[in-house]
XYZ file of C-alpha atoms in Angstrom:
714
model
C -1.697 -9.869 -22.944
C -2.545 -11.466 -26.274
C 0.815 -10.715 -27.860
C 3.559 -13.328 -27.831
C 7.117 -12.969 -29.074
C 7.286 -13.632 -32.815
C 10.047 -16.201 -32.386
C 11.138 -18.353 -29.475
C 14.060 -15.988 -29.002
C 15.828 -16.197 -25.673
C 14.634 -12.665 -25.200
C 11.360 -11.721 -23.510
C 8.616 -9.600 -24.782
C 7.912 -6.659 -22.640
C 4.392 -5.870 -21.666
C 1.566 -3.729 -20.554
C 0.612 0.002 -18.863
C 0.934 3.586 -16.780
C -0.141 7.477 -15.855
C -1.156 11.146 -16.661
C -0.744 14.664 -18.503
C 1.309 17.090 -20.991
C 4.570 19.069 -22.816
C 8.257 18.537 -23.552
C 11.140 18.459 -21.161
C 11.948 22.044 -20.216
C 15.035 23.076 -22.161
C 17.280 26.075 -22.051
C 16.446 28.130 -25.105
C 20.076 28.605 -26.129
C 20.281 24.830 -26.666
C 17.280 24.644 -28.981
C 18.056 23.753 -32.568
C 15.948 25.648 -35.111
C 13.712 22.612 -35.795
C 12.812 22.046 -32.126
C 10.554 20.372 -31.244
C 10.762 17.656 -33.871
C 7.650 15.601 -34.646
C 7.627 12.305 -36.505
C 5.265 12.252 -39.514
C 1.584 12.280 -38.609
C -0.292 9.016 -38.964
C -3.866 7.783 -38.776
C -4.256 4.592 -36.775
C -7.134 2.219 -37.460
C -6.751 0.351 -34.141
C -6.687 3.111 -31.508
C -9.864 3.611 -29.449
C -11.790 6.888 -29.600
C -10.758 9.144 -26.697
C -13.902 11.268 -26.955
C -16.119 8.481 -25.605
C -15.491 9.312 -21.945
C -13.143 12.304 -21.845
C -14.633 15.774 -21.609
C -14.362 17.799 -24.857
C -12.229 20.351 -22.981
C -9.512 17.699 -22.473
C -9.342 16.456 -26.057
C -7.132 19.250 -27.367
C -4.260 18.117 -25.105
C -2.257 14.890 -25.258
C -4.037 12.249 -23.178
C -2.850 9.632 -20.695
C -2.503 6.163 -22.217
C -1.206 4.156 -19.239
C -2.918 5.752 -16.285
C -4.431 4.464 -13.076
C -7.893 5.351 -14.448
C -7.378 4.034 -18.007
C -10.245 1.524 -17.780
C -12.635 4.469 -17.339
C -11.685 5.590 -20.892
C -11.930 2.258 -22.745
C -14.752 0.240 -24.332
C -17.823 0.690 -22.076
C -15.761 2.367 -19.367
C -17.167 -0.113 -16.858
C -14.161 -2.139 -15.703
C -12.995 -1.406 -12.140
C -9.948 0.643 -11.201
C -8.039 0.532 -7.929
C -8.213 3.952 -6.284
C -6.534 3.042 -2.978
C -8.094 1.734 -0.764
C -11.183 0.985 -2.909
C -11.938 -0.728 -6.180
C -14.213 1.651 -8.084
C -16.474 0.768 -10.981
C -18.672 3.077 -13.036
C -21.629 1.865 -15.054
C -25.164 2.942 -15.916
C -24.590 6.417 -14.457
C -23.908 4.963 -11.040
C -20.728 4.244 -9.140
C -19.950 1.013 -7.292
C -17.362 0.781 -4.556
C -15.670 -2.307 -3.139
C -13.343 -2.582 -0.167
C -11.635 -5.633 -1.640
C -10.721 -8.857 0.061
C -7.906 -10.972 -1.385
C -8.044 -14.360 -3.026
C -4.687 -16.104 -3.068
C -2.675 -19.273 -3.500
C 0.991 -19.985 -4.155
C 0.734 -18.758 -7.787
C -1.189 -15.494 -7.544
C -2.938 -12.978 -5.319
C -5.790 -10.808 -6.498
C -8.233 -8.352 -4.993
C -11.815 -9.518 -5.336
C -14.295 -6.948 -6.616
C -17.566 -7.366 -4.722
C -20.095 -4.553 -5.064
C -20.313 -3.416 -1.444
C -22.174 -0.184 -2.199
C -23.590 1.398 -5.362
C -24.440 5.089 -5.410
C -26.961 6.286 -7.970
C -29.622 8.901 -8.541
C -33.116 7.615 -7.733
C -34.508 9.306 -10.848
C -31.923 9.570 -13.597
C -32.397 12.137 -16.339
C -31.675 11.055 -19.890
C -29.363 8.135 -19.077
C -27.034 7.479 -21.986
C -26.187 3.752 -21.892
C -23.062 4.283 -23.993
C -21.643 7.047 -21.808
C -22.416 6.642 -18.136
C -19.666 9.039 -17.024
C -17.466 11.852 -18.265
C -13.908 12.415 -17.067
C -13.965 16.174 -16.512
C -10.433 16.512 -15.128
C -7.494 14.460 -13.926
C -4.152 14.989 -12.257
C -1.221 12.893 -11.047
C -3.106 11.716 -7.959
C -6.786 12.035 -8.886
C -9.483 11.773 -11.503
C -12.889 13.498 -11.467
C -15.866 11.558 -12.827
C -19.065 13.405 -13.710
C -22.378 11.600 -14.176
C -24.472 14.128 -16.071
C -27.723 12.161 -15.858
C -27.365 11.861 -12.063
C -26.072 15.326 -11.079
C -23.083 13.579 -9.446
C -19.416 14.543 -9.472
C -17.020 12.045 -7.863
C -13.595 13.270 -6.740
C -11.592 10.046 -6.930
C -8.385 10.956 -5.121
C -5.835 8.198 -4.651
C -5.242 7.234 -1.064
C -8.339 8.919 0.344
C -10.113 6.721 2.914
C -13.326 8.500 1.863
C -15.222 8.307 -1.398
C -16.324 11.912 -2.010
C -19.302 12.951 -4.146
C -20.652 16.413 -4.931
C -24.408 16.289 -5.590
C -26.275 19.165 -7.237
C -29.851 19.879 -8.291
C -31.638 18.684 -5.135
C -31.225 15.106 -6.303
C -32.733 12.054 -4.604
C -30.076 9.391 -4.102
C -30.078 5.635 -3.645
C -27.250 3.676 -2.025
C -27.737 -0.034 -2.603
C -25.756 -3.098 -1.536
C -25.646 -6.763 -2.491
C -25.316 -7.528 1.235
C -28.046 -7.282 3.847
C -28.219 -4.205 6.069
C -28.101 -5.464 9.659
C -28.268 -2.098 11.407
C -28.640 1.532 10.450
C -28.307 4.552 12.728
C -27.833 8.295 12.461
C -26.300 11.113 14.470
C -28.647 13.693 16.013
C -27.597 16.219 13.393
C -28.456 13.811 10.515
C -24.976 14.427 9.020
C -23.570 10.982 9.849
C -25.041 7.504 9.364
C -23.567 4.160 10.407
C -24.443 1.144 8.260
C -23.578 -2.409 9.339
C -23.742 -5.117 6.673
C -23.917 -8.893 6.992
C -20.437 -9.328 5.468
C -18.907 -7.895 8.694
C -18.373 -4.482 7.095
C -19.366 -1.192 8.689
C -19.708 1.854 6.419
C -19.974 5.473 7.539
C -21.872 8.052 5.465
C -21.173 11.738 6.122
C -22.988 14.716 4.606
C -22.141 18.418 4.472
C -25.653 19.319 5.650
C -28.487 17.295 7.223
C -29.888 14.562 4.984
C -32.853 12.285 5.638
C -31.905 8.701 4.832
C -34.201 5.690 5.171
C -33.484 2.052 4.377
C -34.849 -1.384 3.679
C -32.968 -4.707 3.604
C -30.505 -3.770 0.870
C -30.906 -0.104 -0.038
C -30.776 3.357 1.463
C -32.710 6.268 -0.049
C -32.844 10.006 0.500
C -35.060 12.932 -0.204
C -33.666 15.600 -2.542
C -30.134 16.651 -1.524
C -27.458 19.076 -2.694
C -23.998 19.081 -1.149
C -21.142 16.742 -0.329
C -21.566 13.084 0.602
C -18.530 11.166 1.893
C -18.510 7.404 2.406
C -15.834 5.374 4.191
C -15.496 1.786 5.301
C -14.534 1.389 8.946
C -11.358 -0.752 8.788
C -11.972 -4.180 10.368
C -15.216 -2.620 11.701
C -13.050 -1.458 14.592
C -14.726 1.307 16.668
C -11.354 2.865 17.606
C -10.999 4.061 13.994
C -14.400 5.733 13.940
C -13.326 8.821 15.912
C -10.488 9.357 13.415
C -12.832 9.207 10.421
C -15.269 11.525 12.218
C -12.512 14.024 12.892
C -11.318 14.212 9.289
C -14.664 13.836 7.531
C -15.083 17.578 6.869
C -11.910 18.185 4.826
C -11.961 16.626 1.376
C -9.410 16.553 -1.455
C -10.585 17.351 -4.975
C -7.274 16.768 -6.767
C -3.608 16.086 -6.135
C -0.374 16.832 -7.948
C 3.174 15.567 -7.683
C 6.124 17.779 -8.538
C 9.858 17.314 -8.817
C 11.006 20.155 -6.601
C 14.724 19.348 -6.471
C 16.925 16.329 -7.296
C 15.748 13.076 -5.704
C 12.792 14.850 -4.117
C 9.087 14.508 -5.003
C 6.361 16.605 -3.435
C 2.646 15.784 -3.240
C 0.165 18.622 -2.847
C -3.573 18.113 -2.584
C -6.180 20.738 -3.355
C -8.725 20.510 -0.552
C -12.069 21.979 0.433
C -14.119 21.983 3.599
C -12.464 22.599 6.951
C -9.948 20.916 9.233
C -6.932 18.801 8.283
C -6.629 16.380 5.386
C -6.349 12.632 6.081
C -4.799 10.474 3.343
C -3.293 6.977 3.163
C 0.327 6.066 2.411
C 1.547 2.730 1.038
C 4.744 1.085 2.373
C 7.065 2.817 -0.120
C 5.567 6.226 0.671
C 6.276 5.606 4.346
C 9.865 4.616 3.593
C 10.503 7.780 1.571
C 8.355 10.270 3.512
C 10.642 12.974 4.874
C 9.258 14.169 8.203
C 11.913 16.929 8.258
C 10.512 18.476 5.088
C 6.810 17.676 5.475
C 4.346 19.057 7.975
C 2.617 15.704 8.465
C 1.526 13.370 11.239
C 1.653 9.622 10.592
C -1.156 7.705 12.342
C 0.731 4.435 12.741
C -2.199 2.340 13.855
C -4.824 3.686 11.443
C -4.618 1.143 8.626
C -6.476 -0.140 5.594
C -5.757 -3.435 3.834
C -4.290 -3.422 0.330
C -2.566 -5.785 -2.063
C 0.285 -3.234 -1.974
C 0.746 -3.644 1.784
C -0.927 -1.847 4.655
C -2.095 1.681 3.882
C -1.374 3.948 6.839
C -3.051 7.255 7.706
C -1.060 10.462 7.137
C -2.458 13.861 8.161
C -1.310 16.826 6.068
C -1.995 18.249 2.602
C 1.624 18.239 1.427
C 4.115 15.359 1.572
C 7.784 15.396 0.630
C 9.226 12.063 -0.556
C 13.006 11.762 -0.738
C 15.042 8.935 -2.190
C 18.740 8.328 -1.740
C 20.640 9.653 -4.742
C 21.624 7.089 -7.336
C 24.537 7.859 -9.661
C 23.971 7.421 -13.341
C 27.328 6.275 -14.734
C 28.472 5.278 -18.222
C 30.845 2.644 -16.828
C 30.847 0.167 -13.953
C 30.475 1.621 -10.484
C 33.423 -0.220 -8.931
C 35.734 -0.385 -11.944
C 37.678 -3.309 -13.412
C 41.163 -4.470 -12.433
C 43.642 -4.162 -15.248
C 44.579 -7.850 -15.141
C 41.030 -8.683 -16.324
C 41.189 -6.455 -19.426
C 42.685 -9.127 -21.695
C 39.854 -11.604 -21.319
C 37.241 -8.891 -21.925
C 39.116 -7.501 -24.962
C 39.314 -10.965 -26.597
C 35.534 -11.304 -26.366
C 35.019 -7.677 -27.397
C 36.975 -8.096 -30.625
C 34.862 -11.134 -31.589
C 31.559 -9.468 -30.674
C 32.412 -6.335 -32.650
C 33.470 -8.435 -35.661
C 29.962 -9.915 -35.563
C 28.229 -6.527 -35.952
C 26.541 -6.364 -39.359
C 23.589 -4.041 -39.818
C 22.681 -5.628 -43.162
C 22.152 -8.990 -41.497
C 19.382 -7.758 -39.154
C 16.114 -9.458 -40.071
C 13.766 -8.168 -37.369
C 11.547 -5.154 -38.037
C 10.178 -5.141 -34.465
C 10.807 -1.877 -32.629
C 11.471 -3.895 -29.456
C 13.941 -6.460 -30.810
C 15.593 -3.874 -33.067
C 16.046 -1.534 -30.106
C 17.695 -4.344 -28.135
C 20.229 -4.899 -30.943
C 21.096 -1.193 -30.968
C 21.577 -1.078 -27.185
C 23.586 -4.320 -27.243
C 26.099 -2.760 -29.660
C 26.203 0.491 -27.688
C 27.202 -1.463 -24.560
C 30.254 -2.722 -26.461
C 31.443 0.856 -27.073
C 31.267 1.742 -23.371
C 33.010 -1.481 -22.347
C 35.716 -0.714 -24.922
C 36.213 2.684 -23.264
C 36.361 1.114 -19.823
C 39.017 -1.449 -20.737
C 40.871 1.172 -22.794
C 40.583 -0.660 -26.132
C 39.370 2.123 -28.418
C 40.307 0.414 -31.721
C 36.810 -1.100 -32.030
C 34.853 2.114 -31.496
C 34.830 3.267 -35.173
C 33.212 -0.066 -36.166
C 30.606 0.232 -33.400
C 29.929 3.864 -34.296
C 29.337 2.896 -37.934
C 26.941 0.113 -36.875
C 25.018 2.465 -34.549
C 24.633 5.079 -37.285
C 23.451 2.481 -39.793
C 20.861 1.120 -37.354
C 19.631 4.308 -35.635
C 19.585 6.834 -38.501
C 16.856 5.098 -40.554
C 14.479 5.116 -37.552
C 15.142 8.811 -36.886
C 14.892 9.772 -40.571
C 11.881 7.611 -41.401
C 13.746 5.603 -44.037
C 13.703 2.204 -42.320
C 11.998 -0.219 -44.688
C 9.850 -2.457 -42.552
C 8.720 -0.118 -39.792
C 9.178 3.357 -38.372
C 8.099 5.924 -35.798
C 5.051 8.094 -36.525
C 3.042 10.619 -34.521
C -0.549 9.971 -33.480
C -2.600 13.116 -32.860
C -5.621 11.351 -31.408
C -4.024 10.531 -28.023
C -0.770 12.421 -28.578
C 2.296 10.235 -28.912
C 4.573 8.067 -30.987
C 3.262 4.918 -32.676
C 4.888 2.543 -35.152
C 4.051 1.988 -38.795
C 3.357 -1.697 -38.105
C 1.135 -0.726 -35.191
C -1.178 1.476 -37.260
C -3.317 -1.425 -38.438
C -2.345 -4.254 -36.078
C -2.819 -3.759 -32.346
C -0.591 -6.789 -31.650
C 2.363 -5.591 -33.749
C 5.471 -4.471 -31.833
C 3.937 -5.908 -28.653
C 1.138 -3.357 -28.865
C 3.363 -0.275 -29.232
C 0.743 1.196 -31.593
C -1.822 1.138 -28.774
C 0.708 2.655 -26.337
C 1.909 -0.586 -24.788
C 5.521 -0.859 -23.561
C 6.662 2.573 -24.775
C 9.318 3.008 -22.104
C 10.780 -0.433 -22.900
C 11.201 0.046 -26.654
C 12.201 3.703 -26.549
C 14.536 3.085 -23.602
C 16.673 0.804 -25.775
C 16.755 3.397 -28.566
C 17.706 6.158 -26.110
C 20.562 4.029 -24.782
C 22.003 3.691 -28.284
C 21.429 7.389 -29.012
C 23.100 8.448 -25.744
C 26.208 6.370 -26.462
C 26.437 7.473 -30.103
C 26.024 11.147 -29.105
C 28.828 10.606 -26.557
C 31.312 9.092 -29.020
C 30.214 11.274 -31.958
C 29.075 14.698 -30.699
C 28.528 16.002 -34.247
C 26.039 13.188 -34.890
C 24.432 13.979 -31.534
C 23.897 17.616 -32.506
C 22.431 16.650 -35.870
C 19.782 14.331 -34.390
C 19.171 16.075 -31.086
C 15.563 17.045 -31.880
C 14.603 13.525 -32.913
C 16.304 12.128 -29.805
C 14.391 14.513 -27.543
C 11.120 13.628 -29.260
C 11.631 9.939 -28.455
C 12.532 10.828 -24.867
C 9.582 13.195 -24.378
C 7.101 10.540 -25.516
C 7.417 8.879 -22.093
C 9.447 11.420 -20.055
C 7.585 14.670 -20.688
C 7.060 16.504 -17.394
C 5.004 19.496 -18.443
C 1.263 19.943 -18.585
C 0.813 22.579 -21.293
C -2.048 21.940 -23.686
C 0.189 22.795 -26.659
C 2.496 19.884 -25.929
C 2.871 16.901 -28.226
C 3.071 14.312 -25.446
C 1.212 13.416 -22.289
C 2.845 13.891 -18.885
C 5.023 10.926 -17.818
C 3.270 8.403 -20.036
C 4.240 5.264 -18.135
C 5.282 6.418 -14.660
C 2.699 6.342 -11.867
C 3.413 9.139 -9.415
C 1.325 7.530 -6.639
C 2.615 3.954 -6.903
C 6.124 5.275 -7.826
C 6.770 2.840 -10.682
C 5.771 2.462 -14.321
C 2.918 0.634 -15.948
C 3.246 -0.900 -19.390
C -0.241 -1.884 -20.617
C -1.424 0.908 -22.884
C -4.937 1.289 -24.240
C -6.178 -2.206 -23.451
C -8.986 -2.818 -21.000
C -7.986 -5.157 -18.163
C -10.191 -6.289 -15.290
C -7.153 -6.108 -12.975
C -6.091 -2.612 -14.099
C -2.675 -1.684 -15.478
C 0.292 -4.040 -15.287
C 4.047 -4.213 -15.613
C 6.287 -7.224 -16.108
C 9.908 -6.093 -16.529
C 11.002 -3.602 -13.865
C 14.577 -3.715 -15.148
C 13.574 -2.552 -18.624
C 11.660 0.277 -16.941
C 14.793 1.199 -14.962
C 16.726 1.052 -18.254
C 14.356 3.584 -19.830
C 14.904 6.290 -17.192
C 18.599 5.437 -16.816
C 19.051 5.762 -20.598
C 17.238 9.108 -20.591
C 19.637 10.296 -17.865
C 22.612 9.081 -19.943
C 21.220 11.045 -22.866
C 21.132 14.060 -20.554
C 24.821 13.465 -19.765
C 25.654 13.224 -23.477
C 23.862 16.510 -24.209
C 24.923 18.364 -21.074
C 21.284 18.653 -19.958
C 21.355 18.618 -16.152
C 17.561 18.765 -15.925
C 17.207 15.532 -17.893
C 19.982 13.873 -15.879
C 18.206 14.782 -12.627
C 14.765 13.669 -13.800
C 15.955 10.390 -15.331
C 18.041 9.571 -12.247
C 15.124 10.311 -9.927
C 12.673 8.147 -11.879
C 15.235 5.324 -12.094
C 15.763 5.529 -8.324
C 12.008 5.374 -7.644
C 11.543 2.489 -10.098
C 14.326 0.595 -8.290
C 12.724 1.224 -4.884
C 9.367 0.008 -6.227
C 10.897 -3.122 -7.778
C 12.589 -3.960 -4.485
C 9.330 -3.294 -2.593
C 6.752 -5.113 -4.760
C 8.521 -7.358 -7.304
C 11.371 -8.743 -5.165
C 9.687 -11.178 -2.777
C 11.734 -11.672 0.364
C 11.450 -14.712 2.619
C 9.541 -13.973 5.786
C 8.254 -10.663 4.418
C 4.684 -9.891 5.517
C 3.775 -7.790 2.465
C 2.162 -10.704 0.596
C 0.286 -13.790 1.787
C 2.363 -16.619 3.250
C 1.490 -19.152 0.534
C 2.614 -16.760 -2.237
C 5.738 -15.557 -0.406
C 6.744 -19.124 0.414
C 6.753 -20.153 -3.245
C 8.067 -17.055 -5.037
C 11.164 -14.865 -4.933
C 9.925 -12.624 -7.757
C 6.546 -11.438 -8.990
C 6.135 -12.178 -12.703
C 3.505 -9.670 -13.815
C 2.371 -7.090 -11.273
C -1.080 -5.600 -11.833
C -2.862 -2.767 -10.068
C -5.040 -5.388 -8.393
C -3.184 -8.695 -8.863
C 0.208 -10.352 -8.398
C 0.982 -13.154 -10.828
C 3.852 -15.644 -10.792
C 3.441 -16.287 -14.531
C 4.819 -14.105 -17.323
C 3.243 -12.978 -20.585
C 5.528 -15.423 -22.378
C 6.339 -18.136 -19.820
C 4.660 -20.231 -17.104
C 5.611 -19.865 -13.413
C 7.897 -22.920 -13.528
C 10.267 -21.137 -15.917
C 11.951 -19.302 -13.081
C 15.011 -18.438 -15.177
C 12.742 -16.316 -17.411
C 11.274 -14.577 -14.399
C 14.742 -13.744 -13.099
C 15.967 -12.673 -16.541
C 13.044 -10.380 -17.342
C 13.628 -8.572 -14.013
C 17.373 -8.159 -14.734
C 17.827 -7.495 -18.453
C 19.485 -5.468 -19.883
C 22.640 -5.939 -17.788
C 24.036 -2.452 -17.050
C 25.956 -0.505 -14.391
C 22.598 0.456 -12.804
C 21.730 -3.267 -12.415
C 24.093 -3.259 -9.441
C 21.803 -0.811 -7.636
C 18.646 -2.739 -8.573
C 20.148 -5.947 -7.107
C 22.149 -4.389 -4.281
C 20.797 -6.690 -1.552
C 23.336 -9.523 -1.732
C 21.460 -11.725 0.742
C 18.330 -11.521 -1.415
C 20.324 -12.160 -4.609
C 21.773 -15.365 -3.144
C 18.283 -16.648 -2.237
C 16.919 -15.636 -5.630
C 19.663 -17.513 -7.512
C 19.254 -20.621 -5.314
C 15.502 -20.490 -5.981
C 16.141 -20.263 -9.744
C 19.019 -22.715 -10.314
C 16.930 -25.946 -10.180
C 14.849 -24.641 -13.114
C 17.981 -24.697 -15.314
C 17.874 -28.503 -15.245
C 14.705 -28.483 -17.388
C 15.083 -29.569 -20.985
C 15.172 -26.742 -23.501
C 16.176 -23.893 -21.190
C 17.592 -21.082 -23.334
C 21.289 -20.289 -22.945
C 20.412 -16.587 -22.972
C 18.325 -16.970 -19.819
C 21.072 -18.986 -18.117
C 23.453 -16.083 -18.686
C 21.317 -13.783 -16.530
C 21.117 -16.317 -13.689
C 24.917 -16.706 -13.734
C 25.346 -12.920 -13.817
C 23.474 -12.611 -10.518
C 25.395 -15.581 -9.111
C 28.547 -13.584 -9.892
C 27.526 -10.960 -7.326
C 28.504 -13.340 -4.513
C 30.539 -16.073 -6.269
C 32.638 -14.619 -9.083
C 34.768 -17.669 -9.881
C 31.923 -20.189 -10.226
C 29.826 -17.743 -12.262
C 32.765 -16.975 -14.541
C 33.259 -20.664 -15.340
C 29.565 -21.112 -16.132
C 29.493 -18.007 -18.347
C 32.520 -19.192 -20.355
C 30.702 -22.453 -21.081
C 27.606 -20.768 -22.556
C 27.227 -21.250 -26.300
C 24.655 -18.498 -26.907
C 23.389 -15.229 -25.398
C 20.189 -13.223 -25.146
C 19.724 -11.025 -28.218
C 20.396 -7.967 -26.063
C 23.461 -9.423 -24.352
C 26.982 -10.569 -25.274
C 29.833 -12.591 -23.796
C 31.715 -9.266 -23.553
C 28.969 -7.763 -21.413
C 28.810 -10.811 -19.102
C 32.593 -10.812 -18.628
C 32.512 -7.052 -17.999
C 29.859 -7.636 -15.333
C 31.713 -10.410 -13.533
C 35.054 -8.585 -13.587
C 33.462 -5.381 -12.278
C 32.072 -7.069 -9.149
C 33.752 -5.820 -6.001
C 35.676 -8.305 -3.866
C 33.772 -7.565 -0.681
C 30.162 -8.523 -0.031
C 28.027 -5.473 0.505
C 24.411 -5.300 1.512
C 21.629 -2.982 0.560
C 21.185 0.416 -0.972
C 20.798 2.640 2.050
C 22.207 6.109 2.401
C 23.073 6.048 -1.287
C 26.733 6.551 -0.477
C 28.218 3.563 -2.158
C 26.302 4.145 -5.377
C 26.418 7.904 -5.559
C 28.870 10.772 -5.744
C 25.946 13.174 -5.872
C 26.087 13.938 -2.160
C 29.738 14.935 -2.326
C 29.185 17.642 -4.907
C 25.519 18.640 -4.773
C 23.887 19.745 -1.542
């Protein structure tokens, strides 16, 4: 990402991308204030791309995805690849190229290599428009449909389908070319299946809905005129035992897929399918962990597997899956509580930290750094409640009002929130003319990070001052809906779940920037903070729907962080050289894993640990619930603290994790710090250490120790 933090603050910049569609959180009408829904003032950005380049005119009246798995198809020339598991897909010149990617790797990064294995195009294109080789005619949580008007092609790109599916109309002659050499080519008697062996050890199967005459030379396959469905699949490892499975499921094809929140901590996938027979899809490792066989009519084909940077993709038969996660409690205060004998030390720090609150001394106009200062102060109010020292709350409340009100009222001098109609969402004043301002917030980068900090402050202020909460409820919900909107209505002001990817089950941060490796996310903990803060806001407003949705998304984000960002010794998910050298991924991309950060090289391990932990909250305990992993992570990081110039703020986060298994040593180190991250305080670090339980506990399984949900809600 081109943006760097404006100052060498001990605090990280967030980062880059995420998913799909439309409206505001369903509310009970008797709660709605008269000015609901609130919209920030409309603004015209000079830096946002034009959505009409590749999106069908019928889609342009609704808010559009700005962080989705297919975002590259909407940007610049629309010709950068996207990872539609298990294939990398690239569209250009009215043709579509598909790659079953291999991986290139060393101890610093892993990435999937895009090699054009096959390109599907019309032999005679009509009126090719070089500037617009495809049109996105529809999209959903789990799919995107690409039309190629000059080729009479419609590609149903459904995530997790082992087949690439294309509907061909108009008796069109097709060409399938490859950069490899065709070693052998054979057909079934019915001419509805062809087997193509290439000199890169790949075998591809081509299926058709009716007989098709294909002929070939060294590197291309051509047909006579054809109308119907063509499906193409790579045979994993060219292993013949998989071929019968692909044959069996070749006649049932998905055209779209949706995910819905059916009940708390439960997500259901449903695919719309055509053809006949059962639907075969692929599940990544987290799907398999959460897939509820009790609630889903599915069959898992354990030894039918495709390779992926996300871990092995395993065959699942069935057109509806139910994914269930253990409940996670969203709490204002620490999960385990604090012993009364520790109150004094926390109160001493609290008094000093609250004395230091001065809204007039804030110099930053950045929505990110300003949001961190708001959330930092809000933490102090909740800690004050927990240690029963309420004297400081009026001062904190005054500070929160002075810092939050100007952003909600549009009176903040240097910056402010505005509404962009072009894509449908909130942008900042600074971001209207500078795509790098506010870490790219104006081009939809990092929305959940920035707004998550604001929501945290709003939730706490609405809790301690309900009258203020009622007054600004509409503005608060507008900020929340920008990245948490669940609906799909065309009359909505916001896209559906702007950052959260309902197939990968985590957020992306990268906004409307074209990246060869797809979307990316750096800080999982700031993503967790966003959904956690939304759930807290639900608690403050008595909105059970928002509590349930925020808690669910936080739980999924935590699972995903533990699956893909937390690198465990001996784990087989990533290559040995990368796993041996890393305990955390720095930036995770759709098609790459990087040990570096946007703002720091791989050697700065304390930054990598900090950016996956901050802000330090009660929910952090769930994110880092595997004590054995935490110990290894801290031991991996500690040597980096010997480097010259390591920021005290970053050290604080390392010591906080050390406190999970060694309270006394961590406490000593924390007391010797002379500075803190701009979103953290000595009070918060002491609160964290003193709220650690005495016993070592491992893992977040069964949810019991982190959730009261199961006791009261069945």
